[in-house]
Amino acid sequence: MPTDYDAPRARNADDVGDESLEDLTARRREQVDVAVLDVADGDAVDAIDLPDIDLSGEELTVRVIPKQANEFTCSSCFLVQHRNRLALQSGDRLVCADCV
């Protein structure tokens, strides 16, 4: 966030000396209490599902599509890529543009 150093200040330099040490520490303590309350509020965290849940009874159905004629399997990352991503071909070794 940019700061406008030419803007007039809200307080004069003479007013700074008028505050006592107790006022300054009380104001700082109030700011710290507000920050602690914001951090301690954990209502949104309670609704998160943790990754330790047992999913052994769950089934996953995936539709597998065979490799098409215009695709190749990269011999470095083993991902199926489109033929226009082929960057290097030496013998039967095909390498995609990301792995070059």
mmCIF file of C-alpha atoms in Angstrom:
data_model
loop_
_atom_site.group_PDB
_atom_site.id
_atom_site.type_symbol
_atom_site.label_atom_id
_atom_site.label_comp_id
_atom_site.label_asym_id
_atom_site.label_seq_id
_atom_site.Cartn_x
_atom_site.Cartn_y
_atom_site.Cartn_z
ATOM 1 C CA MET A 1 0.000 0.000 0.000
ATOM 2 C CA PRO A 2 1.593 3.314 -1.026
ATOM 3 C CA THR A 3 2.107 5.987 1.591
ATOM 4 C CA ASP A 4 1.524 9.642 0.841
ATOM 5 C CA TYR A 5 4.296 11.422 2.730
ATOM 6 C CA ASP A 6 3.047 14.838 1.584
ATOM 7 C CA ALA A 7 -0.349 14.459 3.243
ATOM 8 C CA PRO A 8 -0.878 16.463 6.445
ATOM 9 C CA ARG A 9 -0.424 14.489 9.619
ATOM 10 C CA ALA A 10 -3.382 13.778 11.851
ATOM 11 C CA ARG A 11 -1.448 14.893 14.942
ATOM 12 C CA ASN A 12 1.059 17.665 15.456
ATOM 13 C CA ALA A 13 4.528 17.008 16.825
ATOM 14 C CA ASP A 14 3.577 19.024 19.935
ATOM 15 C CA ASP A 15 0.770 16.592 20.809
ATOM 16 C CA VAL A 16 3.096 13.591 20.964
ATOM 17 C CA GLY A 17 4.664 14.653 24.249
ATOM 18 C CA ASP A 18 1.269 15.071 25.946
ATOM 19 C CA GLU A 19 0.566 11.344 26.214
ATOM 20 C CA SER A 20 1.722 9.539 29.312
ATOM 21 C CA LEU A 21 3.520 6.232 29.366
ATOM 22 C CA GLU A 22 0.485 4.558 30.945
ATOM 23 C CA ASP A 23 -1.755 5.702 28.066
ATOM 24 C CA LEU A 24 0.672 4.356 25.498
ATOM 25 C CA THR A 25 1.022 0.957 27.212
ATOM 26 C CA ALA A 26 -2.759 0.695 27.688
ATOM 27 C CA ARG A 27 -3.345 1.411 23.999
ATOM 28 C CA ARG A 28 -0.725 -1.165 23.025
ATOM 29 C CA ARG A 29 -2.306 -3.732 25.372
ATOM 30 C CA GLU A 30 -5.725 -3.155 23.746
ATOM 31 C CA GLN A 31 -4.240 -3.717 20.298
ATOM 32 C CA VAL A 32 -2.609 -6.963 21.437
ATOM 33 C CA ASP A 33 -5.875 -8.202 22.997
ATOM 34 C CA VAL A 34 -7.728 -7.621 19.739
ATOM 35 C CA ALA A 35 -5.089 -9.579 17.840
ATOM 36 C CA VAL A 36 -5.296 -12.463 20.309
ATOM 37 C CA LEU A 37 -9.083 -12.581 19.999
ATOM 38 C CA ASP A 38 -8.836 -12.748 16.215
ATOM 39 C CA VAL A 39 -6.371 -15.622 16.356
ATOM 40 C CA ALA A 40 -8.274 -17.520 19.059
ATOM 41 C CA ASP A 41 -11.511 -17.527 17.032
ATOM 42 C CA GLY A 42 -11.424 -21.031 15.554
ATOM 43 C CA ASP A 43 -15.023 -21.658 14.519
ATOM 44 C CA ALA A 44 -14.152 -22.126 10.841
ATOM 45 C CA VAL A 45 -11.406 -24.644 11.647
ATOM 46 C CA ASP A 46 -13.806 -27.102 13.303
ATOM 47 C CA ALA A 47 -15.576 -27.919 10.008
ATOM 48 C CA ILE A 48 -12.426 -29.143 8.208
ATOM 49 C CA ASP A 49 -12.183 -32.891 7.646
ATOM 50 C CA LEU A 50 -8.799 -34.243 8.611
ATOM 51 C CA PRO A 51 -6.857 -36.519 6.226
ATOM 52 C CA ASP A 52 -6.699 -39.320 8.837
ATOM 53 C CA ILE A 53 -10.214 -40.494 7.946
ATOM 54 C CA ASP A 54 -10.400 -44.190 7.044
ATOM 55 C CA LEU A 55 -11.451 -44.401 3.384
ATOM 56 C CA SER A 56 -10.768 -48.130 2.960
ATOM 57 C CA GLY A 57 -14.473 -48.898 2.418
ATOM 58 C CA GLU A 58 -14.899 -46.280 -0.305
ATOM 59 C CA GLU A 59 -14.973 -47.221 -3.974
ATOM 60 C CA LEU A 60 -13.648 -45.088 -6.794
ATOM 61 C CA THR A 61 -14.875 -45.449 -10.348
ATOM 62 C CA VAL A 62 -12.581 -44.120 -13.069
ATOM 63 C CA ARG A 63 -13.182 -44.248 -16.806
ATOM 64 C CA VAL A 64 -9.921 -45.197 -18.548
ATOM 65 C CA ILE A 65 -9.500 -44.037 -22.135
ATOM 66 C CA PRO A 66 -6.829 -45.825 -24.194
ATOM 67 C CA LYS A 67 -3.988 -43.846 -25.726
ATOM 68 C CA GLN A 68 -5.061 -42.258 -29.019
ATOM 69 C CA ALA A 69 -3.114 -42.363 -32.295
ATOM 70 C CA ASN A 70 -2.052 -38.699 -31.916
ATOM 71 C CA GLU A 71 -0.664 -39.196 -28.388
ATOM 72 C CA PHE A 72 2.581 -40.553 -26.962
ATOM 73 C CA THR A 73 3.889 -41.487 -23.519
ATOM 74 C CA CYS A 74 6.875 -39.431 -22.396
ATOM 75 C CA SER A 75 9.761 -41.686 -21.398
ATOM 76 C CA SER A 76 10.888 -39.205 -18.743
ATOM 77 C CA CYS A 77 7.720 -38.166 -16.858
ATOM 78 C CA PHE A 78 5.501 -41.042 -18.139
ATOM 79 C CA LEU A 79 2.581 -38.732 -18.894
ATOM 80 C CA VAL A 80 0.484 -39.200 -21.994
ATOM 81 C CA GLN A 81 1.004 -36.103 -24.137
ATOM 82 C CA HIS A 82 -0.401 -34.885 -27.443
ATOM 83 C CA ARG A 83 1.870 -35.414 -30.443
ATOM 84 C CA ASN A 84 2.498 -31.648 -30.811
ATOM 85 C CA ARG A 85 4.246 -31.719 -27.371
ATOM 86 C CA LEU A 86 6.930 -34.091 -28.699
ATOM 87 C CA ALA A 87 10.304 -32.357 -28.338
ATOM 88 C CA LEU A 88 12.853 -35.159 -28.720
ATOM 89 C CA GLN A 89 12.746 -38.555 -30.376
ATOM 90 C CA SER A 90 15.707 -40.905 -30.379
ATOM 91 C CA GLY A 91 14.864 -44.475 -31.323
ATOM 92 C CA ASP A 92 11.928 -45.577 -29.207
ATOM 93 C CA ARG A 93 12.581 -42.871 -26.609
ATOM 94 C CA LEU A 94 9.993 -40.031 -26.825
ATOM 95 C CA VAL A 95 10.419 -36.957 -24.585
ATOM 96 C CA CYS A 96 7.880 -34.162 -24.119
ATOM 97 C CA ALA A 97 8.651 -30.436 -24.233
ATOM 98 C CA ASP A 98 8.448 -30.119 -20.434
ATOM 99 C CA CYS A 99 11.168 -32.707 -19.822
ATOM 100 C CA VAL A 100 13.709 -31.406 -22.351
#
